[in-house]
Every structure is written in structure tokens, then in C-alpha cells.
Short mmCIF file of C-alpha atoms and ligand atoms in Angstrom, two decimals:
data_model
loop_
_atom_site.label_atom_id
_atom_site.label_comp_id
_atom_site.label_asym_id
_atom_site.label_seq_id
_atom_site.Cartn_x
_atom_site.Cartn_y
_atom_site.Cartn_z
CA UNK A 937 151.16 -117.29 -6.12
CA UNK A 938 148.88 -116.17 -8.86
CA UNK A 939 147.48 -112.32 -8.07
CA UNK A 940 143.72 -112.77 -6.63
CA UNK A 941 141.41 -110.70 -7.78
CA UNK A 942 140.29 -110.01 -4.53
CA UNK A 943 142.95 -109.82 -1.74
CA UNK A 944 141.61 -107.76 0.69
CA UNK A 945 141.56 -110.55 3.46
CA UNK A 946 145.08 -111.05 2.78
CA UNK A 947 146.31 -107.67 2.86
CA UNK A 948 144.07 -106.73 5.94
CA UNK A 949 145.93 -110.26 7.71
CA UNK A 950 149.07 -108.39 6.98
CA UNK A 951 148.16 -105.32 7.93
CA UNK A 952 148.03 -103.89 4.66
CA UNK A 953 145.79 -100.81 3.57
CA UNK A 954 142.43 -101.58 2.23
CA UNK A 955 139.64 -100.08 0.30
CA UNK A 956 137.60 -101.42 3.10
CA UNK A 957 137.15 -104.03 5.69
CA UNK A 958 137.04 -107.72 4.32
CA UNK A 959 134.40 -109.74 5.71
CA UNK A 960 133.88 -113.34 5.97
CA UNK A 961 131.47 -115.56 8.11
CA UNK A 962 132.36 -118.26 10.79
CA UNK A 963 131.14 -121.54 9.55
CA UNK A 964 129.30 -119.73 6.33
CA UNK A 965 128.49 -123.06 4.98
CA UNK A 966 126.51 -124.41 6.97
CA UNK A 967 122.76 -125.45 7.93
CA UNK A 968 121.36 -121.89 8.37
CA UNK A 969 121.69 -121.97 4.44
CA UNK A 970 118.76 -123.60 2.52
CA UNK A 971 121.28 -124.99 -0.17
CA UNK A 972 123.01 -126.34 2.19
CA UNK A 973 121.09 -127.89 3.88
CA UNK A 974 119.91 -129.54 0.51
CA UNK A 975 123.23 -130.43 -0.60
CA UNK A 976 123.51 -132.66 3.07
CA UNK A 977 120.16 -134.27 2.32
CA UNK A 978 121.14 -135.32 -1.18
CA UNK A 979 124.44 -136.19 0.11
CA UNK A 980 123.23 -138.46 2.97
CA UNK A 981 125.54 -137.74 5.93
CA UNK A 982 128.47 -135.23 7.01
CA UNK A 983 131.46 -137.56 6.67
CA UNK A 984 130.61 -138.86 2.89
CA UNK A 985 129.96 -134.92 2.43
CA UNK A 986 133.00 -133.94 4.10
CA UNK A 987 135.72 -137.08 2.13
CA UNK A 988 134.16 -136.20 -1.39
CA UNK A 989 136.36 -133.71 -3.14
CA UNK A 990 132.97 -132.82 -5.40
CA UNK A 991 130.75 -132.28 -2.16
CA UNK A 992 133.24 -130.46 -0.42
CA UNK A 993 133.50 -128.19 -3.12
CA UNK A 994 129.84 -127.77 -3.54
CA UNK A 995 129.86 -126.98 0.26
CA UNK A 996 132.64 -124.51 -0.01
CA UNK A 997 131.17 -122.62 -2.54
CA UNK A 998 127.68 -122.42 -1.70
CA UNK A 999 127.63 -119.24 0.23
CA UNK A 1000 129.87 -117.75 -2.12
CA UNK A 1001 127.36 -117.98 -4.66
CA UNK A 1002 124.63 -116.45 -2.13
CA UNK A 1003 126.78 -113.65 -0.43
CA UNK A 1004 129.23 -111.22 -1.64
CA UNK A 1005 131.96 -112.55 0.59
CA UNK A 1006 135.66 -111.73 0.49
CA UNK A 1007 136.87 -115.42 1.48
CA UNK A 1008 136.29 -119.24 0.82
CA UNK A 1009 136.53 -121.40 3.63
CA UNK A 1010 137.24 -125.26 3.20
CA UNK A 1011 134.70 -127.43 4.05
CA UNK A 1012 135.77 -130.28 6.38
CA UNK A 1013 135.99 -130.65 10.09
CA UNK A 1014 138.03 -130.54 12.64
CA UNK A 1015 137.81 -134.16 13.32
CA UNK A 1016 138.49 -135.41 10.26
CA UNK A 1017 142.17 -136.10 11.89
CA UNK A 1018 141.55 -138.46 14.76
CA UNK A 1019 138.85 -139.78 12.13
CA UNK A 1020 141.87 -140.72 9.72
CA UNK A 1021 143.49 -142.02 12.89
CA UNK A 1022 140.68 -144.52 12.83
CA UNK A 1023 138.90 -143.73 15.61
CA UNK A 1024 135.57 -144.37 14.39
CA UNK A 1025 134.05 -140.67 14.07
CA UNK A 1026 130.11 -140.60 13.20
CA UNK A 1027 127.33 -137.75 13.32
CA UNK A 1028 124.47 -138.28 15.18
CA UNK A 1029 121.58 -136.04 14.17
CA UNK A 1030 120.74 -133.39 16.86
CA UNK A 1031 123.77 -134.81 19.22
CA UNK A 1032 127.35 -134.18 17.28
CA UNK A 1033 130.01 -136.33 17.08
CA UNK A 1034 130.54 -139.38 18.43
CA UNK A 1035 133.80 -141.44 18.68
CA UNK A 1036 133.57 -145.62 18.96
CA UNK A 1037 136.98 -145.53 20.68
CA UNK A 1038 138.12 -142.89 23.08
CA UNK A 1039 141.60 -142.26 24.58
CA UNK A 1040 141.97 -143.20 28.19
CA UNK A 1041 145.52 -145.13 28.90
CA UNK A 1042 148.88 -144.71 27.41
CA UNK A 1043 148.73 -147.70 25.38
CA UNK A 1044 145.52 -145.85 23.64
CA UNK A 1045 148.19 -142.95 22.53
CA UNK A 1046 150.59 -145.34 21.99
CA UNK A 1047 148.85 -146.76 19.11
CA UNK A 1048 147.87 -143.69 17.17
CA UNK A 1049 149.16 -143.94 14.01
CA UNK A 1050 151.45 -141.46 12.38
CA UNK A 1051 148.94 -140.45 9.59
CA UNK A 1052 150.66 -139.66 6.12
CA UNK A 1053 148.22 -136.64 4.80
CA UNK A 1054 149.02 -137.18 1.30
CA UNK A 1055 147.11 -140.57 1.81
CA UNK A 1056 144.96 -140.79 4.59
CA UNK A 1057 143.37 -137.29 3.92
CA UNK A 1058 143.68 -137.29 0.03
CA UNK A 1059 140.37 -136.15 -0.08
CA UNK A 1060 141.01 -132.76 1.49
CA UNK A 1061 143.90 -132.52 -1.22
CA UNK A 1062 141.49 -133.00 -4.03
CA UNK A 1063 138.95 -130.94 -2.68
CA UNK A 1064 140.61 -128.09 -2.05
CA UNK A 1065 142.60 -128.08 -5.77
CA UNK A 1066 139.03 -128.75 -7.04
CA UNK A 1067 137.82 -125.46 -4.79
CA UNK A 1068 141.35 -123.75 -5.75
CA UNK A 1069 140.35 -124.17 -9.71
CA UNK A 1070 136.61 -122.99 -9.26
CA UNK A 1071 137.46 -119.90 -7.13
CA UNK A 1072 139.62 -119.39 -10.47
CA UNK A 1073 141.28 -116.79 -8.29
CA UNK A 1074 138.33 -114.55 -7.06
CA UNK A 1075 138.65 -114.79 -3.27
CA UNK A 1076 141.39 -116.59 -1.05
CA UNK A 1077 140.71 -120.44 0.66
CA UNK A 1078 140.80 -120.44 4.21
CA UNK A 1079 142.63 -124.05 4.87
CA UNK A 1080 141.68 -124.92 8.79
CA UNK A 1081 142.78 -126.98 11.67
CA UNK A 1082 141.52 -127.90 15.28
CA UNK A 1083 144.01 -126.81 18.28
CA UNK A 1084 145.49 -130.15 19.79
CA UNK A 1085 143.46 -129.55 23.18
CA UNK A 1086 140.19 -129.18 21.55
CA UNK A 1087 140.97 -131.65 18.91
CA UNK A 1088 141.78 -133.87 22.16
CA UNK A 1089 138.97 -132.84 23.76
CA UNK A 1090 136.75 -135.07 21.73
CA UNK A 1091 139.19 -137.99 21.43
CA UNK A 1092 138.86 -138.04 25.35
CA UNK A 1093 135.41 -137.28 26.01
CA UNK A 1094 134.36 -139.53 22.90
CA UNK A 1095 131.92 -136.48 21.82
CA UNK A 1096 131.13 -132.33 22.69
CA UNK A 1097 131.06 -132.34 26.28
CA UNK A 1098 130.01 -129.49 28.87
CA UNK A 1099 131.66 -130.16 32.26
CA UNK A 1100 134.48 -132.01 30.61
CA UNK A 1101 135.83 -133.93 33.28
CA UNK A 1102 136.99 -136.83 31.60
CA UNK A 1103 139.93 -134.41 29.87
CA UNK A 1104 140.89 -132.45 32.97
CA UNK A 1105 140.65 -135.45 34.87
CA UNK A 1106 143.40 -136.66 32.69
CA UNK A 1107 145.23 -132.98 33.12
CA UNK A 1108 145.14 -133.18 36.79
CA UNK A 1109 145.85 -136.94 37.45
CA UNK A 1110 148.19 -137.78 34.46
CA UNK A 1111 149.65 -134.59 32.87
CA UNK A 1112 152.48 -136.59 30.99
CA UNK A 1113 150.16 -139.17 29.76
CA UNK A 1114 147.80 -136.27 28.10
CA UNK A 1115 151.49 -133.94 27.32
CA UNK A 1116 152.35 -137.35 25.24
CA UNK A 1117 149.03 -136.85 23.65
CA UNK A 1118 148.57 -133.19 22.65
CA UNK A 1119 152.53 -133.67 21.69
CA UNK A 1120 151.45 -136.54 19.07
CA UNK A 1121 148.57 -133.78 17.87
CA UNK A 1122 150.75 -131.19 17.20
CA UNK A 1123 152.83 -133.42 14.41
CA UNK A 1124 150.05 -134.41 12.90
CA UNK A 1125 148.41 -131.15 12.96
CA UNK A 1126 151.59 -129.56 11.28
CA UNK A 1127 151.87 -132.22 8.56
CA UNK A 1128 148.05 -131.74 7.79
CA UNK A 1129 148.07 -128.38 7.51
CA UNK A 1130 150.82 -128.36 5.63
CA UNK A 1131 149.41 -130.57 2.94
CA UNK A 1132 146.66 -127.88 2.79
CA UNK A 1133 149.17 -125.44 2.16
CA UNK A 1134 150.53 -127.91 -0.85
CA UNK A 1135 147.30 -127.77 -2.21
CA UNK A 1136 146.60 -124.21 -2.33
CA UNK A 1137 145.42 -122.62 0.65
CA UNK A 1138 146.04 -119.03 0.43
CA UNK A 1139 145.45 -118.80 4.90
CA UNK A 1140 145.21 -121.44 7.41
CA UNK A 1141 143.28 -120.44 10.76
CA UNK A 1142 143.81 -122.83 14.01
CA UNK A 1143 140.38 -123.43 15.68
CA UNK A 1144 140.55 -123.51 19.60
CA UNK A 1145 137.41 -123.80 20.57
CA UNK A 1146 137.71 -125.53 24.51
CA UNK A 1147 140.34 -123.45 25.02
CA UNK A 1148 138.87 -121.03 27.27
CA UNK A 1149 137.39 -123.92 30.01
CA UNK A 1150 141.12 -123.51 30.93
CA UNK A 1151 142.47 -120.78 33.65
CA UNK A 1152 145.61 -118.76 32.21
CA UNK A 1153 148.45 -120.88 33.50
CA UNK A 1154 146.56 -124.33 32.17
CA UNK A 1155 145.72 -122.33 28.92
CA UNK A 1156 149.28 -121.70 28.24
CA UNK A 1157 150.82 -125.35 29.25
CA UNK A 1158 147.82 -127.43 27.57
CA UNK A 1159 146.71 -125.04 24.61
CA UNK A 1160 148.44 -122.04 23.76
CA UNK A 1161 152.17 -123.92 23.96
CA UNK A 1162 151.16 -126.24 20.93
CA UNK A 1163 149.53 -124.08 18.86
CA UNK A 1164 152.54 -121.78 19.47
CA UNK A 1165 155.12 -125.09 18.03
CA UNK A 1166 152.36 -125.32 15.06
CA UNK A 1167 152.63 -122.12 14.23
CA UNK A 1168 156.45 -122.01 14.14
CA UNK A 1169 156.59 -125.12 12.60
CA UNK A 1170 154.56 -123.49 9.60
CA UNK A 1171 156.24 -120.46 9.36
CA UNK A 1172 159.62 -121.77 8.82
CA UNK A 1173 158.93 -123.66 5.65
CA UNK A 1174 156.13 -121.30 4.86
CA UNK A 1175 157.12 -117.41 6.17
CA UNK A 1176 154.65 -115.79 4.12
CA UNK A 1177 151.37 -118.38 4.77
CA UNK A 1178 149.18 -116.09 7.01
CA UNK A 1179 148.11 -117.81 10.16
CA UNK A 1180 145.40 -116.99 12.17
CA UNK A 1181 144.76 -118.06 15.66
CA UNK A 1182 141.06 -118.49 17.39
CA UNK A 1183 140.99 -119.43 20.76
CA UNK A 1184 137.28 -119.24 21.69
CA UNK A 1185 137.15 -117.26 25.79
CA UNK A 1186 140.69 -116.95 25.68
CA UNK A 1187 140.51 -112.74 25.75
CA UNK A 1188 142.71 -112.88 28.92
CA UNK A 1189 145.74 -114.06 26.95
CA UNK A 1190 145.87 -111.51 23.84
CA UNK A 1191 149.84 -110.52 24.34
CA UNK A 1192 150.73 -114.08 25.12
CA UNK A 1193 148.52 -115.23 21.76
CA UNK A 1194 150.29 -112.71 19.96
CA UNK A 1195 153.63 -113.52 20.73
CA UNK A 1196 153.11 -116.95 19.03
CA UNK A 1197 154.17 -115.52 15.60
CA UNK A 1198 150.73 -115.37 13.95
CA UNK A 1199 149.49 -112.62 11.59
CA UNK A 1200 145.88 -113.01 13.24
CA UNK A 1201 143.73 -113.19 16.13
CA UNK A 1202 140.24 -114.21 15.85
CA UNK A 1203 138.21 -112.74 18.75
CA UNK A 1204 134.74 -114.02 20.15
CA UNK A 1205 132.01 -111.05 21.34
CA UNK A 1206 133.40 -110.74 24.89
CA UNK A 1207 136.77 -109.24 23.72
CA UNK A 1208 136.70 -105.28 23.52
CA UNK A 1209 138.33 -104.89 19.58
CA UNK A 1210 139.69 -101.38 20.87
CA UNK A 1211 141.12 -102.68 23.77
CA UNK A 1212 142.75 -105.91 22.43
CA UNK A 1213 144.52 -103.57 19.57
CA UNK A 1214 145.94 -101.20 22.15
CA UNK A 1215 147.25 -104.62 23.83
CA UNK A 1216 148.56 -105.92 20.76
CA UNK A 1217 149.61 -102.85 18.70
CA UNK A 1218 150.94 -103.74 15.17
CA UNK A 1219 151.85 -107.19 16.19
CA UNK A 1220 148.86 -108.91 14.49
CA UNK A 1221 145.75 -108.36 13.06
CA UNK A 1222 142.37 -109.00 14.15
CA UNK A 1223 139.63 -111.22 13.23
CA UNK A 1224 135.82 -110.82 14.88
CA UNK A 1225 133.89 -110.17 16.89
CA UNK A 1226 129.97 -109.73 16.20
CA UNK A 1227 128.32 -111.81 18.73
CA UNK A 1228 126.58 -114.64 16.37
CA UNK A 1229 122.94 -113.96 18.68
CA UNK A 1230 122.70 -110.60 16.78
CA UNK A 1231 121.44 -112.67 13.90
CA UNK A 1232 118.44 -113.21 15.43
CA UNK A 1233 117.73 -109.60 16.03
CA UNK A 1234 115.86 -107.21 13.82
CA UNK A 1235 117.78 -105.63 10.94
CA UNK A 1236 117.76 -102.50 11.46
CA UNK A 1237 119.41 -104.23 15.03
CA UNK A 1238 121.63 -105.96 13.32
CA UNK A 1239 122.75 -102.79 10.88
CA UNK A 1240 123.89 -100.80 14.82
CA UNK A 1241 125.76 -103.66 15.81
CA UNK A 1242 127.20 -104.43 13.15
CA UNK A 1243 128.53 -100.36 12.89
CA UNK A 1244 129.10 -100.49 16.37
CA UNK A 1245 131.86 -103.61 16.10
CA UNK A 1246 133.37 -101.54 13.26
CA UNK A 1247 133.79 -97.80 15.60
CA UNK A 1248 135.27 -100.46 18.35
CA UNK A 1249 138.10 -101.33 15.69
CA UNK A 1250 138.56 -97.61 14.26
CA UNK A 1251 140.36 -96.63 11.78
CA UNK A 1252 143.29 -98.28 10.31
CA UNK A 1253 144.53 -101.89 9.05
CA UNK A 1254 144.37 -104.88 10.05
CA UNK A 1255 140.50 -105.91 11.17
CA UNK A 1256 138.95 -108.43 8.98
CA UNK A 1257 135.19 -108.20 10.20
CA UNK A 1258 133.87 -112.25 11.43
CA UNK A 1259 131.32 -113.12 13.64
CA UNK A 1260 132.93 -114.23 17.21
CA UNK A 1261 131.72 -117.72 16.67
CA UNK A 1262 129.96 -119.68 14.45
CA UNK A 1263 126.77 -118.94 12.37
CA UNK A 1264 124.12 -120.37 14.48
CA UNK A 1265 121.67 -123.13 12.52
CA UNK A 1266 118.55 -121.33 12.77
CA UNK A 1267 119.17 -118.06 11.56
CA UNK A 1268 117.22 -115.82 8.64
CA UNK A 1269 120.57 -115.86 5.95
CA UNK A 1270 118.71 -112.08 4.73
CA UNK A 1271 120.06 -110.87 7.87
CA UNK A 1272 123.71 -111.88 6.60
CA UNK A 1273 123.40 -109.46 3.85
CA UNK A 1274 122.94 -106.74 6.30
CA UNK A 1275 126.29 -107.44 7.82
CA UNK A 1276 127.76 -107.11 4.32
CA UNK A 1277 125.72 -104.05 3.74
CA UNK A 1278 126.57 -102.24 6.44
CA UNK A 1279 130.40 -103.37 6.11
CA UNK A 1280 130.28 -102.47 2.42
CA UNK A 1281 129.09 -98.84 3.66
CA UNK A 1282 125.09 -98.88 2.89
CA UNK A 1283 123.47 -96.90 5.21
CA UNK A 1284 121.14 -98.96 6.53
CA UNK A 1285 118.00 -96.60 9.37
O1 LIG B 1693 125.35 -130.98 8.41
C1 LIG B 1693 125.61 -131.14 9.61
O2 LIG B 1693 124.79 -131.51 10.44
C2 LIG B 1693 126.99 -130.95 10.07
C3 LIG B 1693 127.24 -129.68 10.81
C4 LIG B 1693 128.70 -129.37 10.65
C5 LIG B 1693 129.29 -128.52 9.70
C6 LIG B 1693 128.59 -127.71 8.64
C7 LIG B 1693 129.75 -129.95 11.39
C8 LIG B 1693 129.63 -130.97 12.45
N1 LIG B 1693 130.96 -129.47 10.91
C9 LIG B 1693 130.72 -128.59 9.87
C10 LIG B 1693 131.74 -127.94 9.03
C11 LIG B 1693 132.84 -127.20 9.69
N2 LIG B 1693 133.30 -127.45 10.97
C12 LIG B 1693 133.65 -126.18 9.11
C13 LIG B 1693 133.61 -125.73 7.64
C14 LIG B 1693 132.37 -124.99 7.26
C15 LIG B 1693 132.42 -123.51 7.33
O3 LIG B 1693 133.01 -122.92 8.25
O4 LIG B 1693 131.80 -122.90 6.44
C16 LIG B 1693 134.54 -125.75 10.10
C17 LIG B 1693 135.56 -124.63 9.99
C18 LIG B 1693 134.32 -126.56 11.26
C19 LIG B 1693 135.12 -126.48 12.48
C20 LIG B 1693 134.68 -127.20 13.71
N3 LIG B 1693 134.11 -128.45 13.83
C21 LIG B 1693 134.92 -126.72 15.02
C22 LIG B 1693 135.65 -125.43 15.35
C23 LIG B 1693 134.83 -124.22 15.12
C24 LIG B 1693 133.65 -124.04 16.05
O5 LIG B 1693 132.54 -123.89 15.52
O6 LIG B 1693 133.85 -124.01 17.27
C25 LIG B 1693 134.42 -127.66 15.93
C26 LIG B 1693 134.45 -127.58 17.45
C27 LIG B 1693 133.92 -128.77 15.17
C28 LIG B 1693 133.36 -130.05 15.69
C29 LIG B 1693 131.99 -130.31 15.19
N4 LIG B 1693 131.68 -130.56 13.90
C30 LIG B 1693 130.32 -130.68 13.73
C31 LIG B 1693 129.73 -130.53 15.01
C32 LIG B 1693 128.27 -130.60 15.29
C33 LIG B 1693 130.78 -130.31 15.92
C34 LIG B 1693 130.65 -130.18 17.43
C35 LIG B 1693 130.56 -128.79 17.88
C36 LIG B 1693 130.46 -128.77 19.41
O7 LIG B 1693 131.09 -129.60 20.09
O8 LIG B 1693 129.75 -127.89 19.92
#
């Protein structure tokens, strides 16, 4: 791999010394950023944005351009898989995603196709060997799958959900049926990211966002377990591709996350960073864990809590400094810069 001229995310996911904490931001391009939010109305809608390589690019590098940050993240979604799988994805504005076709009986898992990335999800090739040539080695690319169970999530509810019944319906009544499901998710989810590795991803992170509506034992059978065959699956034809692993209210199962043979854990807000690194010790690194609300709090707010994440971590390698989840929409993107401020060592009173 050609040197970057700014590793410090990588060396910090290896728990390498650093000249200070590297800093990206959970879904950084997105629509709290004016140009973004341009780009999307030029563009039309979220899937044309998301399957052409030029947009995606655009999208990737937009906050990059704005913010001083030390990592790219692709742009594309998590459901861009089951969309390849033809399962008729669309946006709706102000309600998410939406699925045409949603997975209720065997015979729906039984005719999933076996997706050949290379093909089906060229575009995310392209886009990220266009992004690769741009960042003309500045900053790593974050490459980016969902988990199977959240990924599955949607193809069973059809769209987000909040009680999500229709899924642990399924888990209760007919475990094998939704086993042969999350099973089928895990190939594809290897062979995708694996692609993204191909083209040039310098990390990949696994996105669990539903994990957490699970209790520990559930967690573990239905989530953890498949993220855990992902990760090995990566790691032996790609031992030194960092992998980090965010499973969103899932603070209960640090040692059994870390066991999985990541180099990362991304942590939401309700995870104490000093506690989860005694738990952990030099096993893995740690992603997080601002809580995204501070955003809407005044800077000089924002400046304390940002400091105050850092003194939870302490000294040492091995924190790379993230929000715990996504940037919400509506944010100020001026009170971004004070997280990088205050991360970059400004005093800020
Ligand atoms: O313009 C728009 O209206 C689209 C909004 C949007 C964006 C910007 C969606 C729809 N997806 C994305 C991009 C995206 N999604 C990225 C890359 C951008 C970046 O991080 O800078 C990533 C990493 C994701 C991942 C993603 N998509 C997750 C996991 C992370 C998380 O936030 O929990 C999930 C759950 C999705 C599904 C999804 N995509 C979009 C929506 C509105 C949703 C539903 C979210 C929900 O159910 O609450």
C-alpha cells in the first residue's frame, strides 16, 4: 500500500503512537452540510446519488473539503445489498427506506440471489477507485457494511421500524428460517466487502445499528455470531485490513465484541471509554463516543464535552475520537469545527 500522508487513523486502529487523536465524524456527509444537501438536490434522489461513481465521490469528499478531517468515508448505504438483491429499495422523503418486497417465508430466502459484487455493485468499485485517486493519498477510505441482523432488519420489516416485531416475531417463531437468512447475509456481506477491499479501502467498519433491541444471549446468536464469521472471513485473506466493529447499545458485550478479532470498537455515548478500555485492555482500539445531541449545544458546551470524552479515554493509543452515532440533520456544521479544535488542542473558554 502506498504510504498516506496522513495515517493517524490507521496507526491509532492498531494501536500505534500518535501525534494526536484522529478524528472523524459518523455519517460526515450528510444533510447537516449545505453542499450536501445541494449536491442531493442537483442529483435528484439518494439511490442515483448513491450508484454514480461521480456523485459518490462528490459525496465522499465534500466534508473533506469543509473540515480538517483525518478520514474519508464511502458514500453508499447499507442497503445497497438487498437493493442489488432486487428487492426494490426507494427513499421516501421524511420516512426512510422502503422495500416493495419484504422477506416473510422460506421460499422468500430461498430466492435471494447470490450477488456477484464485481457486477451487481460495480458502482461502489468505481466510486471508490475514483475517491481512492482524488484522496491522492491524503487521508484513508473507510469502506462500510451493514451487520446481517440490521441489514435483515429492513428486509423483514420492509423499512426503519421501532417496536420491530415483524423480525423478532420471526426470531421467536422460526429461528432456522431467519438463521438461513442472516447465514445467506453473511456471504454476501463478506464478498462485498471484500470487493471494497479490491478497490482500495484502506478500513472497513461493520455497522450494527438494531443490534442493541436484542438481550445478551439473542445479541450473541442473531448479531454478534455473524459479524464474528465476517470478520474472520476478512482477516484470513486480508490480516492486515483493519476492521472495526459498531454495534449501536451493545455496551454490555465489550469482551465478547472484542474477542471477534477486530482492531476496533466503535462505542455510542452510553459506554464509559475508561471503563470499556479497562474491559478490553490492548485487545482493540476504540472508536467514539460524543453523544451526537451535543451538537446542538452551545460551543463553548460543546468545547467541555468534547475534552471531557478525551480525559474518559486518557492517555495512550488506540482512541480514534467519533461521535457515538450519526451526525444528526439539523445541526450548525460551525459547531463541527469545535470538535476538531478542541481535539487538535485549541483551547477553546
Ligand atoms: O439524502 C438523504 O436524504 C439520504 C440520507 C442518507 C445518507 C446521507 C441515507 C439514507 N444514507 C446516507 C449515507 C450513509 N448511510 C453513509 C455514508 C455517509 C457518511 O457516513 O458520511 C453510511 C455509513 C450509512 C449507513 C447507514 N444507512 C446505516 C448505519 C449507520 C447508522 O446511522 O445507524 C443505516 C441504519 C442506514 C439505513 C438508512 N439509510 C438512509 C436512511 C434514512 C436510513 C434509515 C436509518 C434508520 O432506520 O433510522
Amino acid at each position: 500500500m502506498t504510504k498516506l500522508l496522513n495515517d493517524r487513523f490507521l496507526r491509532a486502529l492498531h494501536r500505534q503512537p500518535v501525534d494526536r487523536t484522529p478524528v472523524w465524524i459518523m455519517r460526515q456527509a450528510g444533510r447537516y452540510m449545505p453542499e450536501y444537501k445541494s449536491l442531493r438536490s442537483r442529483v435528484g434522489d439518494f439511490l442515483t446519488l448513491c450508484k454514480t461513481p461521480e456523485f459518490a465521490c462528490e459525496a465522499t469528499l465534500l466534508p473533506l473539503q469543509r473540515f480538517d478531517l483525518d478520514a474519508a468515508i464511502l458514500f453508499s448505504d447499507i442497503l445497497m445489498i438487498p437493493e442489488a438483491m432486487g428487492m426494490g429499495l426507494s427513499f421516501v422523503a421524511e420516512e426512510g427506506p422502503k422495500f416493495s418486497s419484504v422477506i416473510t417465508a422460506a421460499s422468500d430466502i430461498n430466492k435471494l440471489p447470490c450477488l456477484d459484487p464485481e457486477d451487481d455493485l460495480s458502482y461502489i468499485s468505481a466510486a471508490i477507485r475514483l475517491i481512492v485517486k482524488n484522496l491522492n493519498n491524503s487521508v484513508p477510505l473507510i469502506g462500510f457494511a451493514g451487520s446481517p441482523w440490521t441489514v435483515a432488519t429492513y428486509m423483514v420489516e420492509g423499512q426503519t421500524s421501532k417496536q420491530f416485531y415483524k423480525i423478532k416475531g420471526l426470531m421467536y417463531q422460526e429461528p432456522r428460517l431467519l438463521h438461513q437468512l442472516l447465514a445467506h447475509m453473511t456471504i454476501e456481506t463478506t464478498k462485498a466487502l471484500q470487493a471494497q477491499i479490491n478497490a482500495g479501502v484502506n478500513a472497513v467498519m461493520m455497522f450494527d445499528t438494531w443490534g442493541g433491541i436484542l438481550n445478551d444471549a439473542l445479541y450473541k446468536e442473531f448479531s454478534l455470531r455473524y459479524m464474528a464469521e465476517i470478520v474472520a472471513n476478512l482477516k484470513s485473506d486480508n490480516p492486515t485490513i483493519p476492521i472495526i466493529l459498531f454495534s449501536k447499545n451493545s455496551g454490555r458485550c465489550l469482551t465478547e465484541q472484542a474477542a471477534t478479532g477486530c482492531d476496533a470498537l466503535g462505542l455510542d455515548w452510553t459506554v464509559n471509554l475508561a471503563k470499556a478500555r479497562e474491559l478490553v485492555g490492548d485487545k482493540v482500539a476504540l472508536q467514539g463516543n460524543l453523544d451526537p445531541c451535543v451538537l446542538y449545544a452551545s460551543k463553548q458546551r460543546i468545547a467541555v464535552e468534547t475534552k471531557a470524552v478525551l480525559e474518559q479515554y486518557g492517555s495512550g493509543p488506540g482512541h480514534i475520537f467519533n461521535l457515538g452515532h450519526g451526525i444528526p440533520l439539523d445541526v450548525d456544521p460551525d459547531n463541527v469545527q469545535v470538535i476538531l479544535d478542541v481535539v487538535k488542542g485549541v483551547t477553546w473558554r
